Structures are given as C-alpha cells and as structure tokens.
Amino acid sequence: MTNTWLITNVRQGNGPHVDRKVDVSIVDGRIAAIGPDLPREPGVTPEDGAGALLLPGFVEGHTHLDKTLWGMRWYRNEVGPKLTDRIENERRYRAQTGHDAGAQSLALARAFLEAGTTRLRTHVDIDTDAGLRHLEGVLATRETLRDMLDLQIVAFPQSGLLGRPGTDALLARALQAGADVLGALDPALIDGDPVASLNLTFELAQRHGKPIDIHLHEPGELGAFTLGLLLDRVEALGMQGRVVVSHAFCLGALPEPQRDALLARLADLRVALLTTAPSSTPVPPLKACLQHGVTLFGGNDGIRDTWTPYGSPDMLERAMHIAARYGLRRDDDLALAFDCVSSVAAQACGFGDYGLQAGARADLVLLDADTLAHAMVARPPRKLVVSNGRVVARNGAYAAGAIEA
Amino acid sequence: MTNTWLITNVRQGNGPHVDRKVDVSIVDGRIAAIGPDLPREPGVTPEDGAGALLLPGFVEGHTHLDKTLWGMRWYRNEVGPKLTDRIENERRYRAQTGHDAGAQSLALARAFLEAGTTRLRTHVDIDTDAGLRHLEGVLATRETLRDMLDLQIVAFPQSGLLGRPGTDALLARALQAGADVLGALDPALIDGDPVASLNLTFELAQRHGKPIDIHLHEPGELGAFTLGLLLDRVEALGMQGRVVVSHAFCLGALPEPQRDALLARLADLRVALLTTAPSSTPVPPLKACLQHGVTLFGGNDGIRDTWTPYGSPDMLERAMHIAARYGLRRDDDLALAFDCVSSVAAQACGFGDYGLQAGARADLVLLDADTLAHAMVARPPRKLVVSNGRVVARNGAYAAGAIEA
C-alpha cells in the first residue's frame, strides 16, 4: 500500500455536522474512506488537518483560459459596448501582440489549482484567423497538468459559425484534435440565421459524437425563440443530457408562465444551464430551476482578458457572486450556490468520480473557516489542495512543479 | 519641521499618467506637496514607495459597525425573507447574546483602517430595547480611533420611528450625545404613515440642526411617492445639500421619464444617493445620475451580521461590486466606481480636506497594482496606509496600537 495516505482532523459538512471531525484515507489517488478515527496504517505519516474545513475540489463550469491576460501587465480596456466591438477588439489585440494562448492558459490553470479547482471546462476560440492555434496551446496546458487538472475543452466559434466560411471545417478538426465538446454562439444575433446555425451545429456534434455547449446571450423573446429551436433539435436528435446552454439571459426576463414552460422542457430534455451570475444582466432563476429539476451550474466566463477586467480563479468567489446575485443570505441557501461550482457543475459537465465519498477521485481542499458560508465570504488561502491524490498547493502557493508532465 | 515626512517613488493617476512617478511630502498631518523629485529635508529619512500605486484613503459611505459580528464565530443565518423578519431576528439575537456594539465596532473599524479606509459613515441602531447602548459603544470606538478614523455617526431608528413610542426622544438624545446625522427608515412600509414619519424626521433634524440620511428600500411607485414627499420637505424647509437617500431602489425600477424627473429634482435640491450596488435588487442608475448631476456614492451596508453574510471592510471590493453592478468594463468607467468610495463619498458625507492634493489631510494608500482598475479587481494587501499623516497599517496589518487614544 505505498500509495496510502491519511489526512486527519478535518471538519466536514454544512450545518449541524460542521463540527464533525473526520479523517480521510487516500489510496491510489482515490478516497478510500472518510470518517472519524480511521485506522493508521503502519509506516504512513498522517497529514494533520489541524481542524481545517474539508471541501471537495472545486469545478469551473465555463471559462476561457485561452483569452486570459493573467499575470501580464494590466490591459487597459477602452472597448465599445457591443458584443461585436469586443470580438473585433480582441481580434485586433491578437494580431498586434501574437497573444500566446498556451502560456496564458497554463498560468491561469495553475492559479485555478492553487485556489482549489481540480476540474475545469474551458471554451477555446476557433476561427479563421487563428485556426487551431489556441486549441494547440490549451491542449499543451492540458497535457502539462494532466495528472492534476481535469480539463474539458469546448471548440468555440467566437466569431460565429456561418459568417466566416471554413469555420465548420475548423471546428471539425478541433473535435478530431482533442476538443471534447462542440461550442456555439448566438445563432440569431451573431449568425443571423438561427435555423441554419443550429442545424449545422447539431449536424457537426452528431457526426463527431460530441456534446454541445452553446453561448446564448440573446435576450428576452428572441432568446426564448432560439432556445425553443434548440430544444426541438435536442428532442428530435436524441441529444438528451448532452447539451448545455450557457448564460441563457432570456430566462431571467420572460413572463413566468412562458419561462416555466421552457424550464419544464429543459428538465424533460435534461438540458443544463450555466450561469456566471452577472450582476448587471437578467439571469436564469436558481430556485425556479431547482423546483423544475433543471440543472443550473456556475462559472466565471473570461478572466482578466480584453473582454472583461473581472473574474477570479477562486471558485469560492464565483460561488459568492452567485449567492449574492440570487439574493441568498441563509447558510443553507449559500450552500446551493456552492453546489453550482462543485457537485452540480461536475454532474453537468460529466466529470466522473466526483465528491467527498469513498471511491471518488481524491480532490480535496482544506481551509480555515468555521463553515462553508464563511469560506465563501472570507475566501482564506487554501491550506492544502489535493488533486487526484496529489498535493498541488499548500498555503495558497502552487506546489506542483515536480509533478507536471 | 519635526512633523515633516516624505514618501518617495510612488505612481499617481489613472490613464496616461499612471506611470507618473511622484513624491509626497507630509507636514503636520497634511499633504504639503505631491510632485516629481520633491526636495529632501535635512534629517528626514524618506519612506521608499518602491513604485507602488498611490491612492487616496477610501471612504465608506454607509455601514453598520454596531451590528457586525466581525471576528466572532460564524453566525448561522436562518432568517426569514422579509425586512421585518430580519429586524425581529436581530432583536432576539441581541437579547440572547448581549451583543457588544463597542467591541464589535472597534474590531471592524480597525479592519477598515487596515484596508485603507480613513473616513466612514456608520448608522447606529437607536431603539426602545437598546436605548443608546449601541451609540455609546460606537462613540467609544470613535474616541479610541479619533486620530486615525473620521467616523460619522447616524442615529438610526432600525425599528421605525412611529411604531415604538419614545423612539423620537431617544433619537433626540442620540443627537445631543454625539450622533452627527439623523437617520430614518421606510416611512411608508415600516412606519405605515409616510407623511407623519417624514414630518417628525424633518422636525427632529431641524430642531437639532443635523442633516438626514434615510434608508429608503420602498420599491417602484411607492418609493417614488415617498421620495417625492421627502423632496417636498427638503425644498420647503431649506434642507438643500443636507439630505442623503440610501438605497433608493425605486429609482432602478421606474419608467425613464418618471425616473429622470426625480433625478432632476434630486440634483436641483442637492439630495445625494447612496448605493451598496446589490446584485439582486434594482439600483439607482449611475450614468443617468452623473448626467443629471446627482451625487451617487457607495457603501457596504452591514458586514457579516445577523442580516447578511456579505460585505467587506475593503472598499476596493465594494468599488468592484459597484462597477460590476453597473456593467462597467472600461478602465475609465471603473474609475467612476472608485469615485463612489473616495472623492464623491467624501463630498456627499461632508468629510473635508479630502483628496490627493496639497492642503488635504494626508490619508494615503499604497499598494502593488499596475492601475486603479487592477487594484479594484486584484485587491492586493495594502503596503502602507497613512491616515491624518500617521502610519496605521503596513503590509495589510494594523500597526496603530500605540497611537490609539
């Protein structure tokens, strides 16, 4: 049992059991047991958790590692207000700077690990200017961190699917080259033809046997219309449980009966929703989603890039934003926001063997906080981050140089 | 010139001038000069700013120091959803625990200083259960920190003005005992009689020669109605420039012509607005306020108390929330959000001698960030906080034990 490891004296749970002291035993990168007073194996020196709060490794459900300027000199944002302004501005920036998506994605992915995220879905730009260059950079990052970070890649047509001929062929190549999921973007407002755009997206996904994760920023009635077209195709093509709709702002701004009819259909077709919980935009309603059985999970979107100055690789901060966006104050409600960046995100993205139970991959975070809600608002440095049974960070500092591939 | 002090090698400004290296000379607690290569006084050892970004001390425009549970064991929030649930829950909590407003306000005020806030307006509960007990605690905190923190106290009837007989007399005593501003709360929804409530508030304020800061959570048309009644009284009684309306959620949810008519009247009567920029509630529109000449400034509201798990004594974090709430992304726009917790807040609250110019009180923050926007999103520890010409914190740690009164 050379791979046996024991972490003692940590606190688990949220609520009456938050003071339950447990040990965690890890064998071959997996949780073997969690419970009080686990037996010490001979020859194994236990790690003393010193009463820290035990949380599962966090899950980032939607970011753009390839875009980030993390760690670079501050980018001064002077961008216009429209979505197309931001797309064109980014295109110019890349042409001028030769932005290195490999180096940048690696820098930010390490920061995610440092803060306790061990599973991550990133969208990667595929377009006719950059070709597969960003994908290649992020694939290199995935390879470097393969023993620590579960990194899912969405091949994302940031400039639209229909407007630039050849984009569909690039997406196909991206899916063959290692992208896990097919992305898409505003079939009406960007592509100008929701039916043709969605048909091509679903055709590509089916041909390559990949799930879909679509950015749908389209507001109100237009978004509802596009969402309806999308759900028709999920149903007709048997893609239940294989589609995520990111943002879905429209669901935050529809009359309740119309919204609830869409939620019922989303639940029925097992289409999940992703929110970044932006404070200036309508968002899908968390509690109504829970009532209807719709999966709603969370992510940052871009982090410090030419689009936005905001975002953080600390998913506890995102959980706090989600909780605040939904007006949650009670501890049991804050736990729902944490679920969005942990168990629910893992389930929605299909990250397996997740959680704090025997048999799951040993992805653990220890930090000094009284409770989960306290952790979300105080966000103390992570005392210990374990991924796949390995120590990847201690006291907020990345400790994994030696085990990168 | 024994009180002369020089800080060298800091960066000032936002924009093209952010790399302008300057020195700051401080004489008798005030800024004597800011500029490049200031002359060294003989015998004065300069403080090397090491290229840090120079910001003015921050201003908290609305908090509740007396309520906070800062530094205590985590309070598990199981409160109901209504405003009255929260008021009654807090009353029960205090009765059970004998909550010490003096110790708690001091702990949080020190944390504010540590993070760079040198001027602060706090609302202090005055009610028929607690009498002036909370006021006495916060007055003690003000005395302890008098050389470092400008602390303004609002005598705040948290349980309403009309519902509990004797509250008006307690407020009068509070104003005589050292409260600077008269508070008020939802004249319609809490007091049930907007005319009688506002009349009594204005009568009290006039009798004691004090300004007013009213919590107005009342939504939509009701809030607009109450706000109209308030503005009538400001005009009739000559209280121009002496009234703040905190929250003013109604201004975020009115048809534009109606909203703009109220903004024009607010500007004309120099009534300022305070927002905490909550992400789950309508808020007064920042850019429309600027266009109309309405003063809009920022604050936390309560911080980790029985009402809310959120909030932080770091006003850079509040500035970030404000910027995000208004959908601001450009660096020049983020600077508007910073203004809400610095110069605009100082002007709205009447904190004098404020700013980064010769003659102002020497309230300075140094931190490692490329630009102001970077400081707002990264929120690094404060390398140095100077208040009233004195060092109050270094490297994020309070350093002022020796100079507390």
PDB file of C-alpha atoms in Angstrom, chain B residues 56-291:
ATOM      1  CA  PRO B  56      -6.372  58.482  -1.522  1.00  0.00           C
ATOM      2  CA  GLY B  57      -7.692  56.941   1.697  1.00  0.00           C
ATOM      3  CA  PHE B  58     -11.021  55.258   0.974  1.00  0.00           C
ATOM      4  CA  VAL B  59     -14.433  56.390   2.213  1.00  0.00           C
ATOM      5  CA  GLU B  60     -17.158  54.049   3.485  1.00  0.00           C
ATOM      6  CA  GLY B  61     -20.441  55.860   2.895  1.00  0.00           C
ATOM      7  CA  HIS B  62     -22.870  53.512   4.630  1.00  0.00           C
ATOM      8  CA  THR B  63     -22.227  50.703   7.035  1.00  0.00           C
ATOM      9  CA  HIS B  64     -23.498  49.435  10.384  1.00  0.00           C
ATOM     10  CA  LEU B  65     -20.461  48.998  12.617  1.00  0.00           C
ATOM     11  CA  ASP B  66     -22.636  48.335  15.656  1.00  0.00           C
ATOM     12  CA  LYS B  67     -24.288  45.256  14.135  1.00  0.00           C
ATOM     13  CA  THR B  68     -21.247  43.393  12.882  1.00  0.00           C
ATOM     14  CA  LEU B  69     -20.156  40.001  14.134  1.00  0.00           C
ATOM     15  CA  TRP B  70     -16.716  40.553  12.567  1.00  0.00           C
ATOM     16  CA  GLY B  71     -14.100  38.253  14.074  1.00  0.00           C
ATOM     17  CA  MET B  72     -16.642  36.215  16.001  1.00  0.00           C
ATOM     18  CA  ARG B  73     -17.534  32.605  15.390  1.00  0.00           C
ATOM     19  CA  TRP B  74     -19.628  32.328  12.220  1.00  0.00           C
ATOM     20  CA  TYR B  75     -23.269  33.258  12.707  1.00  0.00           C
ATOM     21  CA  ARG B  76     -25.518  30.725  11.050  1.00  0.00           C
ATOM     22  CA  ASN B  77     -28.192  32.684   9.186  1.00  0.00           C
ATOM     23  CA  GLU B  78     -31.608  31.007   9.279  1.00  0.00           C
ATOM     24  CA  VAL B  79     -33.625  34.197   8.930  1.00  0.00           C
ATOM     25  CA  GLY B  80     -36.904  34.594   7.038  1.00  0.00           C
ATOM     26  CA  PRO B  81     -37.090  36.621   3.841  1.00  0.00           C
ATOM     27  CA  LYS B  82     -38.866  39.805   4.979  1.00  0.00           C
ATOM     28  CA  LEU B  83     -37.351  43.042   6.298  1.00  0.00           C
ATOM     29  CA  THR B  84     -39.362  42.628   9.484  1.00  0.00           C
ATOM     30  CA  ASP B  85     -38.056  39.045   9.888  1.00  0.00           C
ATOM     31  CA  ARG B  86     -34.535  40.455   9.906  1.00  0.00           C
ATOM     32  CA  ILE B  87     -35.351  43.205  12.364  1.00  0.00           C
ATOM     33  CA  GLU B  88     -37.031  40.776  14.776  1.00  0.00           C
ATOM     34  CA  ASN B  89     -34.291  38.177  14.383  1.00  0.00           C
ATOM     35  CA  GLU B  90     -31.658  40.745  15.301  1.00  0.00           C
ATOM     36  CA  ARG B  91     -33.669  41.818  18.316  1.00  0.00           C
ATOM     37  CA  ARG B  92     -33.841  38.213  19.532  1.00  0.00           C
ATOM     38  CA  TYR B  93     -30.146  37.651  18.873  1.00  0.00           C
ATOM     39  CA  ARG B  94     -29.201  40.697  20.908  1.00  0.00           C
ATOM     40  CA  ALA B  95     -31.468  39.754  23.770  1.00  0.00           C
ATOM     41  CA  GLN B  96     -29.890  36.297  23.877  1.00  0.00           C
ATOM     42  CA  THR B  97     -26.250  37.284  23.490  1.00  0.00           C
ATOM     43  CA  GLY B  98     -25.917  40.770  24.931  1.00  0.00           C
ATOM     44  CA  HIS B  99     -24.131  41.767  21.712  1.00  0.00           C
ATOM     45  CA  ASP B 100     -21.298  44.226  22.481  1.00  0.00           C
ATOM     46  CA  ALA B 101     -21.539  47.042  19.927  1.00  0.00           C
ATOM     47  CA  GLY B 102     -18.444  48.733  21.317  1.00  0.00           C
ATOM     48  CA  ALA B 103     -16.084  45.796  20.922  1.00  0.00           C
ATOM     49  CA  GLN B 104     -17.581  44.785  17.589  1.00  0.00           C
ATOM     50  CA  SER B 105     -17.485  48.253  16.057  1.00  0.00           C
ATOM     51  CA  LEU B 106     -13.865  48.649  17.132  1.00  0.00           C
ATOM     52  CA  ALA B 107     -12.852  45.322  15.579  1.00  0.00           C
ATOM     53  CA  LEU B 108     -14.440  46.201  12.263  1.00  0.00           C
ATOM     54  CA  ALA B 109     -13.227  49.805  12.266  1.00  0.00           C
ATOM     55  CA  ARG B 110      -9.660  48.560  12.696  1.00  0.00           C
ATOM     56  CA  ALA B 111     -10.175  46.210   9.752  1.00  0.00           C
ATOM     57  CA  PHE B 112     -11.378  49.185   7.696  1.00  0.00           C
ATOM     58  CA  LEU B 113      -8.212  51.113   8.576  1.00  0.00           C
ATOM     59  CA  GLU B 114      -6.057  48.108   7.721  1.00  0.00           C
ATOM     60  CA  ALA B 115      -7.629  48.010   4.257  1.00  0.00           C
ATOM     61  CA  GLY B 116      -7.213  51.752   3.679  1.00  0.00           C
ATOM     62  CA  THR B 117     -10.477  53.387   4.754  1.00  0.00           C
ATOM     63  CA  THR B 118      -9.878  56.565   6.740  1.00  0.00           C
ATOM     64  CA  ARG B 119     -13.358  58.146   6.650  1.00  0.00           C
ATOM     65  CA  LEU B 120     -16.525  56.273   7.456  1.00  0.00           C
ATOM     66  CA  ARG B 121     -20.232  56.911   7.961  1.00  0.00           C
ATOM     67  CA  THR B 122     -21.952  54.357  10.158  1.00  0.00           C
ATOM     68  CA  HIS B 123     -25.589  54.016  11.058  1.00  0.00           C
ATOM     69  CA  VAL B 124     -26.124  53.074  14.712  1.00  0.00           C
ATOM     70  CA  ASP B 125     -29.317  51.458  15.947  1.00  0.00           C
ATOM     71  CA  ILE B 126     -31.379  53.506  18.335  1.00  0.00           C
ATOM     72  CA  ASP B 127     -34.460  51.768  19.650  1.00  0.00           C
ATOM     73  CA  THR B 128     -36.569  51.347  22.723  1.00  0.00           C
ATOM     74  CA  ASP B 129     -34.979  47.996  23.589  1.00  0.00           C
ATOM     75  CA  ALA B 130     -31.335  49.039  23.339  1.00  0.00           C
ATOM     76  CA  GLY B 131     -31.742  52.726  24.111  1.00  0.00           C
ATOM     77  CA  LEU B 132     -28.425  54.430  23.456  1.00  0.00           C
ATOM     78  CA  ARG B 133     -26.283  51.390  24.272  1.00  0.00           C
ATOM     79  CA  HIS B 134     -25.050  50.887  20.717  1.00  0.00           C
ATOM     80  CA  LEU B 135     -24.379  54.576  20.322  1.00  0.00           C
ATOM     81  CA  GLU B 136     -22.257  54.551  23.452  1.00  0.00           C
ATOM     82  CA  GLY B 137     -20.239  51.645  22.083  1.00  0.00           C
ATOM     83  CA  VAL B 138     -19.617  53.329  18.762  1.00  0.00           C
ATOM     84  CA  LEU B 139     -18.802  56.642  20.431  1.00  0.00           C
ATOM     85  CA  ALA B 140     -16.130  54.792  22.404  1.00  0.00           C
ATOM     86  CA  THR B 141     -14.747  53.385  19.160  1.00  0.00           C
ATOM     87  CA  ARG B 142     -14.712  56.858  17.660  1.00  0.00           C
ATOM     88  CA  GLU B 143     -12.788  58.151  20.650  1.00  0.00           C
ATOM     89  CA  THR B 144     -10.281  55.281  20.517  1.00  0.00           C
ATOM     90  CA  LEU B 145      -9.579  55.858  16.837  1.00  0.00           C
ATOM     91  CA  ARG B 146     -10.021  59.636  16.809  1.00  0.00           C
ATOM     92  CA  ASP B 147      -6.546  60.381  15.438  1.00  0.00           C
ATOM     93  CA  MET B 148      -6.903  57.942  12.538  1.00  0.00           C
ATOM     94  CA  LEU B 149     -10.519  57.484  11.505  1.00  0.00           C
ATOM     95  CA  ASP B 150     -13.065  60.178  10.689  1.00  0.00           C
ATOM     96  CA  LEU B 151     -16.152  58.424  11.990  1.00  0.00           C
ATOM     97  CA  GLN B 152     -19.584  59.909  11.288  1.00  0.00           C
ATOM     98  CA  ILE B 153     -22.499  58.511  13.246  1.00  0.00           C
ATOM     99  CA  VAL B 154     -26.078  58.367  12.004  1.00  0.00           C
ATOM    100  CA  ALA B 155     -28.679  57.875  14.740  1.00  0.00           C
ATOM    101  CA  PHE B 156     -30.763  55.193  13.045  1.00  0.00           C
ATOM    102  CA  PRO B 157     -34.251  54.054  14.154  1.00  0.00           C
ATOM    103  CA  GLN B 158     -33.892  50.445  12.956  1.00  0.00           C
ATOM    104  CA  SER B 159     -37.309  49.510  14.319  1.00  0.00           C
ATOM    105  CA  GLY B 160     -39.011  52.559  12.844  1.00  0.00           C
ATOM    106  CA  LEU B 161     -39.791  55.967  14.239  1.00  0.00           C
ATOM    107  CA  LEU B 162     -43.534  55.819  14.880  1.00  0.00           C
ATOM    108  CA  GLY B 163     -44.164  52.229  15.969  1.00  0.00           C
ATOM    109  CA  ARG B 164     -42.413  52.340  19.331  1.00  0.00           C
ATOM    110  CA  PRO B 165     -43.315  55.373  21.398  1.00  0.00           C
ATOM    111  CA  GLY B 166     -40.289  57.123  22.820  1.00  0.00           C
ATOM    112  CA  THR B 167     -38.079  56.498  19.784  1.00  0.00           C
ATOM    113  CA  ASP B 168     -38.103  60.181  18.811  1.00  0.00           C
ATOM    114  CA  ALA B 169     -36.932  61.188  22.271  1.00  0.00           C
ATOM    115  CA  LEU B 170     -34.133  58.602  22.074  1.00  0.00           C
ATOM    116  CA  LEU B 171     -33.067  59.955  18.683  1.00  0.00           C
ATOM    117  CA  ALA B 172     -33.006  63.471  20.135  1.00  0.00           C
ATOM    118  CA  ARG B 173     -30.802  62.235  22.977  1.00  0.00           C
ATOM    119  CA  ALA B 174     -28.553  60.476  20.490  1.00  0.00           C
ATOM    120  CA  LEU B 175     -28.085  63.671  18.505  1.00  0.00           C
ATOM    121  CA  GLN B 176     -27.235  65.525  21.713  1.00  0.00           C
ATOM    122  CA  ALA B 177     -24.848  62.755  22.772  1.00  0.00           C
ATOM    123  CA  GLY B 178     -22.712  62.953  19.638  1.00  0.00           C
ATOM    124  CA  ALA B 179     -24.518  61.490  16.647  1.00  0.00           C
ATOM    125  CA  ASP B 180     -23.804  63.665  13.605  1.00  0.00           C
ATOM    126  CA  VAL B 181     -26.714  62.780  11.363  1.00  0.00           C
ATOM    127  CA  LEU B 182     -30.364  61.827  11.855  1.00  0.00           C
ATOM    128  CA  GLY B 183     -31.354  58.528  10.283  1.00  0.00           C
ATOM    129  CA  ALA B 184     -34.739  57.266   9.156  1.00  0.00           C
ATOM    130  CA  LEU B 185     -36.311  54.153   7.639  1.00  0.00           C
ATOM    131  CA  ASP B 186     -39.049  53.454   5.095  1.00  0.00           C
ATOM    132  CA  PRO B 187     -41.703  55.983   6.157  1.00  0.00           C
ATOM    133  CA  ALA B 188     -44.465  54.047   4.397  1.00  0.00           C
ATOM    134  CA  LEU B 189     -43.513  50.361   4.657  1.00  0.00           C
ATOM    135  CA  ILE B 190     -42.115  50.414   8.178  1.00  0.00           C
ATOM    136  CA  ASP B 191     -43.851  53.374   9.797  1.00  0.00           C
ATOM    137  CA  GLY B 192     -47.085  52.994   7.858  1.00  0.00           C
ATOM    138  CA  ASP B 193     -47.573  56.745   7.611  1.00  0.00           C
ATOM    139  CA  PRO B 194     -45.140  58.433   5.264  1.00  0.00           C
ATOM    140  CA  VAL B 195     -46.333  61.983   5.951  1.00  0.00           C
ATOM    141  CA  ALA B 196     -46.274  61.708   9.747  1.00  0.00           C
ATOM    142  CA  SER B 197     -42.944  59.842   9.677  1.00  0.00           C
ATOM    143  CA  LEU B 198     -41.210  62.324   7.374  1.00  0.00           C
ATOM    144  CA  ASN B 199     -42.672  65.301   9.233  1.00  0.00           C
ATOM    145  CA  LEU B 200     -41.304  64.044  12.514  1.00  0.00           C
ATOM    146  CA  THR B 201     -37.904  63.224  10.972  1.00  0.00           C
ATOM    147  CA  PHE B 202     -37.521  66.667   9.446  1.00  0.00           C
ATOM    148  CA  GLU B 203     -38.767  68.330  12.608  1.00  0.00           C
ATOM    149  CA  LEU B 204     -36.150  66.481  14.670  1.00  0.00           C
ATOM    150  CA  ALA B 205     -33.379  67.262  12.197  1.00  0.00           C
ATOM    151  CA  GLN B 206     -34.256  70.933  12.113  1.00  0.00           C
ATOM    152  CA  ARG B 207     -34.554  71.226  15.855  1.00  0.00           C
ATOM    153  CA  HIS B 208     -31.067  69.746  16.300  1.00  0.00           C
ATOM    154  CA  GLY B 209     -29.514  71.341  13.222  1.00  0.00           C
ATOM    155  CA  LYS B 210     -28.498  67.957  11.819  1.00  0.00           C
ATOM    156  CA  PRO B 211     -28.503  66.523   8.305  1.00  0.00           C
ATOM    157  CA  ILE B 212     -30.598  63.479   7.383  1.00  0.00           C
ATOM    158  CA  ASP B 213     -29.654  60.090   5.919  1.00  0.00           C
ATOM    159  CA  ILE B 214     -32.728  57.956   5.253  1.00  0.00           C
ATOM    160  CA  HIS B 215     -32.889  54.248   4.370  1.00  0.00           C
ATOM    161  CA  LEU B 216     -35.436  54.049   1.548  1.00  0.00           C
ATOM    162  CA  HIS B 217     -35.965  50.439   0.459  1.00  0.00           C
ATOM    163  CA  GLU B 218     -39.508  51.104  -0.740  1.00  0.00           C
ATOM    164  CA  PRO B 219     -39.809  49.783  -4.282  1.00  0.00           C
ATOM    165  CA  GLY B 220     -41.151  51.210  -7.510  1.00  0.00           C
ATOM    166  CA  GLU B 221     -44.096  53.566  -7.377  1.00  0.00           C
ATOM    167  CA  LEU B 222     -44.319  53.506  -3.592  1.00  0.00           C
ATOM    168  CA  GLY B 223     -40.693  54.516  -3.253  1.00  0.00           C
ATOM    169  CA  ALA B 224     -41.198  57.236  -5.838  1.00  0.00           C
ATOM    170  CA  PHE B 225     -44.171  58.546  -3.857  1.00  0.00           C
ATOM    171  CA  THR B 226     -42.232  58.635  -0.583  1.00  0.00           C
ATOM    172  CA  LEU B 227     -39.236  60.176  -2.322  1.00  0.00           C
ATOM    173  CA  GLY B 228     -41.490  62.925  -3.695  1.00  0.00           C
ATOM    174  CA  LEU B 229     -42.793  63.677  -0.191  1.00  0.00           C
ATOM    175  CA  LEU B 230     -39.221  63.828   1.069  1.00  0.00           C
ATOM    176  CA  LEU B 231     -38.125  66.201  -1.674  1.00  0.00           C
ATOM    177  CA  ASP B 232     -41.081  68.479  -0.928  1.00  0.00           C
ATOM    178  CA  ARG B 233     -39.815  68.825   2.617  1.00  0.00           C
ATOM    179  CA  VAL B 234     -36.204  69.388   1.610  1.00  0.00           C
ATOM    180  CA  GLU B 235     -37.411  72.242  -0.568  1.00  0.00           C
ATOM    181  CA  ALA B 236     -39.894  73.717   1.887  1.00  0.00           C
ATOM    182  CA  LEU B 237     -37.507  73.590   4.826  1.00  0.00           C
ATOM    183  CA  GLY B 238     -34.358  74.727   3.026  1.00  0.00           C
ATOM    184  CA  MET B 239     -32.505  71.451   3.648  1.00  0.00           C
ATOM    185  CA  GLN B 240     -30.768  71.503   0.261  1.00  0.00           C
ATOM    186  CA  GLY B 241     -27.402  69.745   0.366  1.00  0.00           C
ATOM    187  CA  ARG B 242     -28.194  68.231   3.792  1.00  0.00           C
ATOM    188  CA  VAL B 243     -30.031  65.029   2.892  1.00  0.00           C
ATOM    189  CA  VAL B 244     -28.880  61.605   1.710  1.00  0.00           C
ATOM    190  CA  VAL B 245     -31.245  58.913   0.463  1.00  0.00           C
ATOM    191  CA  SER B 246     -29.664  55.498   0.986  1.00  0.00           C
ATOM    192  CA  HIS B 247     -30.574  52.579  -1.316  1.00  0.00           C
ATOM    193  CA  ALA B 248     -33.346  54.339  -3.291  1.00  0.00           C
ATOM    194  CA  PHE B 249     -34.148  51.049  -5.036  1.00  0.00           C
ATOM    195  CA  CYS B 250     -37.216  52.688  -6.586  1.00  0.00           C
ATOM    196  CA  LEU B 251     -35.017  54.704  -8.936  1.00  0.00           C
ATOM    197  CA  GLY B 252     -33.877  51.476 -10.548  1.00  0.00           C
ATOM    198  CA  ALA B 253     -37.373  50.356 -11.468  1.00  0.00           C
ATOM    199  CA  LEU B 254     -39.319  53.361 -12.759  1.00  0.00           C
ATOM    200  CA  PRO B 255     -40.157  54.296 -16.343  1.00  0.00           C
ATOM    201  CA  GLU B 256     -37.390  56.568 -17.608  1.00  0.00           C
ATOM    202  CA  PRO B 257     -39.362  59.833 -17.820  1.00  0.00           C
ATOM    203  CA  GLN B 258     -40.594  59.443 -14.245  1.00  0.00           C
ATOM    204  CA  ARG B 259     -37.139  58.445 -13.046  1.00  0.00           C
ATOM    205  CA  ASP B 260     -35.489  61.345 -14.856  1.00  0.00           C
ATOM    206  CA  ALA B 261     -37.924  63.850 -13.369  1.00  0.00           C
ATOM    207  CA  LEU B 262     -36.953  62.615  -9.900  1.00  0.00           C
ATOM    208  CA  LEU B 263     -33.246  62.753 -10.778  1.00  0.00           C
ATOM    209  CA  ALA B 264     -33.629  66.343 -11.966  1.00  0.00           C
ATOM    210  CA  ARG B 265     -35.300  67.252  -8.696  1.00  0.00           C
ATOM    211  CA  LEU B 266     -32.659  65.412  -6.633  1.00  0.00           C
ATOM    212  CA  ALA B 267     -29.946  67.360  -8.466  1.00  0.00           C
ATOM    213  CA  ASP B 268     -31.751  70.650  -8.000  1.00  0.00           C
ATOM    214  CA  LEU B 269     -32.156  70.080  -4.259  1.00  0.00           C
ATOM    215  CA  ARG B 270     -28.664  68.614  -3.919  1.00  0.00           C
ATOM    216  CA  VAL B 271     -30.002  65.439  -2.328  1.00  0.00           C
ATOM    217  CA  ALA B 272     -27.365  62.698  -2.664  1.00  0.00           C
ATOM    218  CA  LEU B 273     -27.967  58.978  -3.202  1.00  0.00           C
ATOM    219  CA  LEU B 274     -26.111  56.092  -1.608  1.00  0.00           C
ATOM    220  CA  THR B 275     -25.955  52.674  -3.194  1.00  0.00           C
ATOM    221  CA  THR B 276     -24.489  49.417  -1.994  1.00  0.00           C
ATOM    222  CA  ALA B 277     -24.990  48.118  -5.551  1.00  0.00           C
ATOM    223  CA  PRO B 278     -26.765  44.896  -4.546  1.00  0.00           C
ATOM    224  CA  SER B 279     -26.805  42.478  -7.451  1.00  0.00           C
ATOM    225  CA  SER B 280     -30.291  41.114  -6.752  1.00  0.00           C
ATOM    226  CA  THR B 281     -32.181  44.418  -6.475  1.00  0.00           C
ATOM    227  CA  PRO B 282     -32.824  47.404  -8.791  1.00  0.00           C
ATOM    228  CA  VAL B 283     -30.411  50.256  -8.132  1.00  0.00           C
ATOM    229  CA  PRO B 284     -30.299  53.975  -8.987  1.00  0.00           C
ATOM    230  CA  PRO B 285     -28.689  54.309 -12.436  1.00  0.00           C
ATOM    231  CA  LEU B 286     -25.088  55.549 -12.120  1.00  0.00           C
ATOM    232  CA  LYS B 287     -24.639  57.092 -15.535  1.00  0.00           C
ATOM    233  CA  ALA B 288     -28.050  58.764 -15.535  1.00  0.00           C
ATOM    234  CA  CYS B 289     -27.219  60.209 -12.112  1.00  0.00           C
ATOM    235  CA  LEU B 290     -23.954  61.593 -13.468  1.00  0.00           C
ATOM    236  CA  GLN B 291     -25.767  63.070 -16.467  1.00  0.00           C
TER     237      GLN B 291
END
